[in-house]
PDB file of C-alpha atoms and ligand atoms in Angstrom:
ATOM      1  CA  UNK A  66      40.400 -34.022 -34.526  1.00 62.00           C
ATOM      2  CA  UNK A  67      41.961 -34.544 -37.936  1.00 63.00           C
ATOM      3  CA  UNK A  68      45.545 -34.455 -36.553  1.00 72.00           C
ATOM      4  CA  UNK A  69      47.421 -35.238 -33.336  1.00 75.00           C
ATOM      5  CA  UNK A  70      46.731 -32.733 -30.600  1.00 78.00           C
ATOM      6  CA  UNK A  71      49.285 -30.077 -29.717  1.00 82.00           C
ATOM      7  CA  UNK A  72      50.134 -28.235 -26.513  1.00 88.00           C
ATOM      8  CA  UNK A  73      47.641 -25.484 -27.277  1.00 90.00           C
ATOM      9  CA  UNK A  74      44.765 -27.962 -27.686  1.00 92.00           C
ATOM     10  CA  UNK A  75      45.419 -29.452 -24.243  1.00 93.00           C
ATOM     11  CA  UNK A  76      46.003 -26.042 -22.678  1.00 95.00           C
ATOM     12  CA  UNK A  77      42.775 -24.676 -24.199  1.00 95.00           C
ATOM     13  CA  UNK A  78      40.694 -27.666 -23.080  1.00 94.00           C
ATOM     14  CA  UNK A  79      42.008 -27.433 -19.514  1.00 95.00           C
ATOM     15  CA  UNK A  80      41.674 -23.674 -19.284  1.00 96.00           C
ATOM     16  CA  UNK A  81      38.274 -23.485 -20.942  1.00 96.00           C
ATOM     17  CA  UNK A  82      36.499 -26.449 -19.341  1.00 95.00           C
ATOM     18  CA  UNK A  83      37.939 -26.630 -15.816  1.00 96.00           C
ATOM     19  CA  UNK A  84      36.831 -24.104 -13.212  1.00 96.00           C
ATOM     20  CA  UNK A  85      39.975 -24.909 -11.262  1.00 97.00           C
ATOM     21  CA  UNK A  86      43.091 -26.455 -12.812  1.00 96.00           C
ATOM     22  CA  UNK A  87      43.433 -30.206 -12.159  1.00 94.00           C
ATOM     23  CA  UNK A  88      45.895 -31.297  -9.443  1.00 92.00           C
ATOM     24  CA  UNK A  89      47.612 -33.682 -11.836  1.00 91.00           C
ATOM     25  CA  UNK A  90      47.792 -33.746 -15.624  1.00 93.00           C
ATOM     26  CA  UNK A  91      49.184 -36.928 -17.150  1.00 91.00           C
ATOM     27  CA  UNK A  92      50.043 -36.454 -20.803  1.00 90.00           C
ATOM     28  CA  UNK A  93      52.576 -37.907 -23.237  1.00 88.00           C
ATOM     29  CA  UNK A  94      54.279 -34.509 -23.665  1.00 90.00           C
ATOM     30  CA  UNK A  95      53.694 -33.095 -20.190  1.00 92.00           C
ATOM     31  CA  UNK A  96      57.345 -32.032 -20.101  1.00 93.00           C
ATOM     32  CA  UNK A  97      56.523 -29.468 -22.818  1.00 93.00           C
ATOM     33  CA  UNK A  98      52.954 -28.799 -21.750  1.00 95.00           C
ATOM     34  CA  UNK A  99      53.956 -27.668 -18.234  1.00 95.00           C
ATOM     35  CA  UNK A 100      56.146 -24.726 -19.296  1.00 95.00           C
ATOM     36  CA  UNK A 101      53.614 -23.823 -22.009  1.00 96.00           C
ATOM     37  CA  UNK A 102      50.721 -23.693 -19.513  1.00 97.00           C
ATOM     38  CA  UNK A 103      52.818 -21.917 -16.872  1.00 97.00           C
ATOM     39  CA  UNK A 104      53.912 -19.237 -19.322  1.00 97.00           C
ATOM     40  CA  UNK A 105      50.339 -18.616 -20.522  1.00 97.00           C
ATOM     41  CA  UNK A 106      48.305 -18.891 -17.279  1.00 97.00           C
ATOM     42  CA  UNK A 107      50.650 -19.217 -14.289  1.00 97.00           C
ATOM     43  CA  UNK A 108      47.982 -18.407 -11.670  1.00 97.00           C
ATOM     44  CA  UNK A 109      45.560 -20.979 -13.021  1.00 98.00           C
ATOM     45  CA  UNK A 110      48.168 -23.784 -13.203  1.00 97.00           C
ATOM     46  CA  UNK A 111      50.263 -22.842 -10.137  1.00 97.00           C
ATOM     47  CA  UNK A 112      49.276 -25.985  -8.182  1.00 96.00           C
ATOM     48  CA  UNK A 113      49.160 -28.458 -11.093  1.00 95.00           C
ATOM     49  CA  UNK A 114      51.620 -31.332 -11.395  1.00 92.00           C
ATOM     50  CA  UNK A 115      52.348 -32.199 -15.038  1.00 93.00           C
ATOM     51  CA  UNK A 116      53.703 -35.698 -15.598  1.00 92.00           C
ATOM     52  CA  UNK A 117      54.534 -37.903 -18.579  1.00 92.00           C
ATOM     53  CA  UNK A 118      52.694 -41.242 -18.497  1.00 89.00           C
ATOM     54  CA  UNK A 119      54.672 -44.416 -17.917  1.00 86.00           C
ATOM     55  CA  UNK A 120      54.325 -45.674 -21.483  1.00 85.00           C
ATOM     56  CA  UNK A 121      55.682 -42.514 -23.127  1.00 87.00           C
ATOM     57  CA  UNK A 122      58.373 -41.767 -20.507  1.00 86.00           C
ATOM     58  CA  UNK A 123      60.757 -44.242 -22.179  1.00 87.00           C
ATOM     59  CA  UNK A 124      60.990 -41.957 -25.214  1.00 86.00           C
ATOM     60  CA  UNK A 125      61.886 -38.864 -23.180  1.00 88.00           C
ATOM     61  CA  UNK A 126      65.600 -39.497 -22.783  1.00 88.00           C
ATOM     62  CA  UNK A 127      66.594 -35.836 -22.550  1.00 87.00           C
ATOM     63  CA  UNK A 128      63.863 -34.786 -20.150  1.00 89.00           C
ATOM     64  CA  UNK A 129      64.032 -34.239 -16.422  1.00 88.00           C
ATOM     65  CA  UNK A 130      63.116 -37.127 -14.127  1.00 86.00           C
ATOM     66  CA  UNK A 131      60.769 -34.638 -12.453  1.00 87.00           C
ATOM     67  CA  UNK A 132      58.371 -34.965 -15.368  1.00 87.00           C
ATOM     68  CA  UNK A 133      57.879 -38.759 -15.094  1.00 90.00           C
ATOM     69  CA  UNK A 134      54.722 -40.099 -13.485  1.00 90.00           C
ATOM     70  CA  UNK A 135      56.583 -43.242 -12.409  1.00 88.00           C
ATOM     71  CA  UNK A 136      58.624 -41.111  -9.989  1.00 88.00           C
ATOM     72  CA  UNK A 137      55.535 -39.466  -8.487  1.00 88.00           C
ATOM     73  CA  UNK A 138      53.971 -42.904  -8.039  1.00 89.00           C
ATOM     74  CA  UNK A 139      56.821 -43.833  -5.697  1.00 87.00           C
ATOM     75  CA  UNK A 140      56.221 -40.938  -3.313  1.00 88.00           C
ATOM     76  CA  UNK A 141      52.572 -39.878  -3.680  1.00 86.00           C
ATOM     77  CA  UNK A 142      50.200 -42.616  -2.476  1.00 83.00           C
ATOM     78  CA  UNK A 143      47.181 -40.862  -4.011  1.00 83.00           C
ATOM     79  CA  UNK A 144      48.492 -41.452  -7.539  1.00 83.00           C
ATOM     80  CA  UNK A 145      49.755 -45.036  -7.193  1.00 82.00           C
ATOM     81  CA  UNK A 146      46.577 -46.611  -8.608  1.00 81.00           C
ATOM     82  CA  UNK A 147      46.174 -44.243 -11.549  1.00 82.00           C
ATOM     83  CA  UNK A 148      46.143 -45.962 -14.919  1.00 81.00           C
ATOM     84  CA  UNK A 149      48.540 -43.630 -16.731  1.00 82.00           C
ATOM     85  CA  UNK A 150      47.690 -45.283 -20.056  1.00 79.00           C
ATOM     86  CA  UNK A 151      43.956 -44.570 -19.790  1.00 79.00           C
ATOM     87  CA  UNK A 152      44.130 -42.074 -22.651  1.00 77.00           C
ATOM     88  CA  UNK A 153      45.818 -44.666 -24.867  1.00 78.00           C
ATOM     89  CA  UNK A 154      43.088 -47.209 -24.017  1.00 79.00           C
ATOM     90  CA  UNK A 155      40.485 -44.595 -24.811  1.00 79.00           C
ATOM     91  CA  UNK A 156      42.144 -43.714 -28.134  1.00 80.00           C
ATOM     92  CA  UNK A 157      42.248 -47.380 -29.015  1.00 83.00           C
ATOM     93  CA  UNK A 158      38.544 -47.727 -28.176  1.00 85.00           C
ATOM     94  CA  UNK A 159      37.564 -44.654 -30.157  1.00 88.00           C
ATOM     95  CA  UNK A 160      39.540 -45.819 -33.182  1.00 90.00           C
ATOM     96  CA  UNK A 161      36.967 -48.636 -33.496  1.00 92.00           C
ATOM     97  CA  UNK A 162      34.201 -46.158 -34.346  1.00 94.00           C
ATOM     98  CA  UNK A 163      36.355 -43.717 -36.315  1.00 92.00           C
ATOM     99  CA  UNK A 164      35.292 -45.099 -39.708  1.00 93.00           C
ATOM    100  CA  UNK A 165      31.570 -45.085 -38.883  1.00 94.00           C
ATOM    101  CA  UNK A 166      31.764 -41.523 -37.564  1.00 94.00           C
ATOM    102  CA  UNK A 167      33.501 -40.290 -40.698  1.00 94.00           C
ATOM    103  CA  UNK A 168      30.237 -40.842 -42.615  1.00 96.00           C
ATOM    104  CA  UNK A 169      28.036 -38.971 -40.091  1.00 96.00           C
ATOM    105  CA  UNK A 170      27.129 -35.336 -39.683  1.00 96.00           C
ATOM    106  CA  UNK A 171      28.326 -33.661 -36.469  1.00 95.00           C
ATOM    107  CA  UNK A 172      25.071 -34.163 -34.553  1.00 97.00           C
ATOM    108  CA  UNK A 173      24.952 -37.898 -35.231  1.00 97.00           C
ATOM    109  CA  UNK A 174      28.692 -38.331 -34.640  1.00 95.00           C
ATOM    110  CA  UNK A 175      28.429 -36.708 -31.190  1.00 95.00           C
ATOM    111  CA  UNK A 176      25.383 -38.799 -30.262  1.00 96.00           C
ATOM    112  CA  UNK A 177      26.967 -42.025 -31.550  1.00 96.00           C
ATOM    113  CA  UNK A 178      30.215 -41.323 -29.663  1.00 94.00           C
ATOM    114  CA  UNK A 179      28.274 -40.475 -26.492  1.00 95.00           C
ATOM    115  CA  UNK A 180      26.335 -43.742 -26.595  1.00 96.00           C
ATOM    116  CA  UNK A 181      29.485 -45.714 -27.453  1.00 95.00           C
ATOM    117  CA  UNK A 182      31.319 -44.203 -24.456  1.00 92.00           C
ATOM    118  CA  UNK A 183      28.327 -44.812 -22.135  1.00 94.00           C
ATOM    119  CA  UNK A 184      28.229 -48.491 -23.104  1.00 95.00           C
ATOM    120  CA  UNK A 185      32.001 -48.751 -22.795  1.00 91.00           C
ATOM    121  CA  UNK A 186      32.021 -47.094 -19.350  1.00 90.00           C
ATOM    122  CA  UNK A 187      29.177 -49.331 -18.179  1.00 95.00           C
ATOM    123  CA  UNK A 188      31.119 -52.417 -19.304  1.00 93.00           C
ATOM    124  CA  UNK A 189      34.177 -51.178 -17.389  1.00 88.00           C
ATOM    125  CA  UNK A 190      32.053 -50.549 -14.289  1.00 93.00           C
ATOM    126  CA  UNK A 191      30.582 -54.055 -14.473  1.00 95.00           C
ATOM    127  CA  UNK A 192      34.047 -55.561 -14.942  1.00 93.00           C
ATOM    128  CA  UNK A 193      35.351 -53.719 -11.860  1.00 90.00           C
ATOM    129  CA  UNK A 194      32.232 -54.606  -9.891  1.00 94.00           C
ATOM    130  CA  UNK A 195      32.629 -58.274 -10.787  1.00 93.00           C
ATOM    131  CA  UNK A 196      36.322 -58.211  -9.827  1.00 90.00           C
ATOM    132  CA  UNK A 197      35.469 -56.556  -6.512  1.00 90.00           C
ATOM    133  CA  UNK A 198      32.765 -59.132  -5.752  1.00 91.00           C
ATOM    134  CA  UNK A 199      35.208 -61.973  -6.454  1.00 91.00           C
ATOM    135  CA  UNK A 200      37.759 -60.387  -4.093  1.00 88.00           C
ATOM    136  CA  UNK A 201      35.113 -59.933  -1.391  1.00 89.00           C
ATOM    137  CA  UNK A 202      34.169 -63.620  -1.657  1.00 88.00           C
ATOM    138  CA  UNK A 203      37.792 -64.559  -0.969  1.00 87.00           C
ATOM    139  CA  UNK A 204      37.857 -62.605   2.328  1.00 80.00           C
ATOM    140  CA  UNK A 205      36.979 -64.869   5.287  1.00 78.00           C
ATOM    141  CA  UNK A 206      33.512 -63.964   6.613  1.00 66.00           C
ATOM    142  CA  UNK A 207      34.515 -63.896  10.309  1.00 66.00           C
ATOM    143  CA  UNK A 208      36.656 -60.746   9.878  1.00 57.00           C
TER     144      UNK A 208
HETATM  145 ZN1   ZN B 280      59.900 -35.079 -22.465  1.00 74.84          ZN
END
């Protein structure tokens, strides 16, 4: 995308590509996205929780506390381990191939990005696997 995404881009992606709306949407402007989505497709988004990620919440001084992920993390155990900055990490990763992609046609750019993300995801999996194995080694064997 040549410019920063807007509410309609997020709304369209969710509405077009999800059969059922996600339970939780964590987004830097979720406080504005929620009313936008609810006014356009209230039935589709009726059970979705929209929350501003921890990193961007600091900038939302006039917004309701109800839109901050940090508050949901205190009362909903299923969201405690969510990395609310995953999108920022992903943006940072993709910025590394931005220049290369700018010289490619669409077909090659999509393929290159796909392979880059596969390698990146595999590295993350191996890192988590390695961390898990180290933790398992620390657990006494007689348990
Ligand atoms: Zn806000």
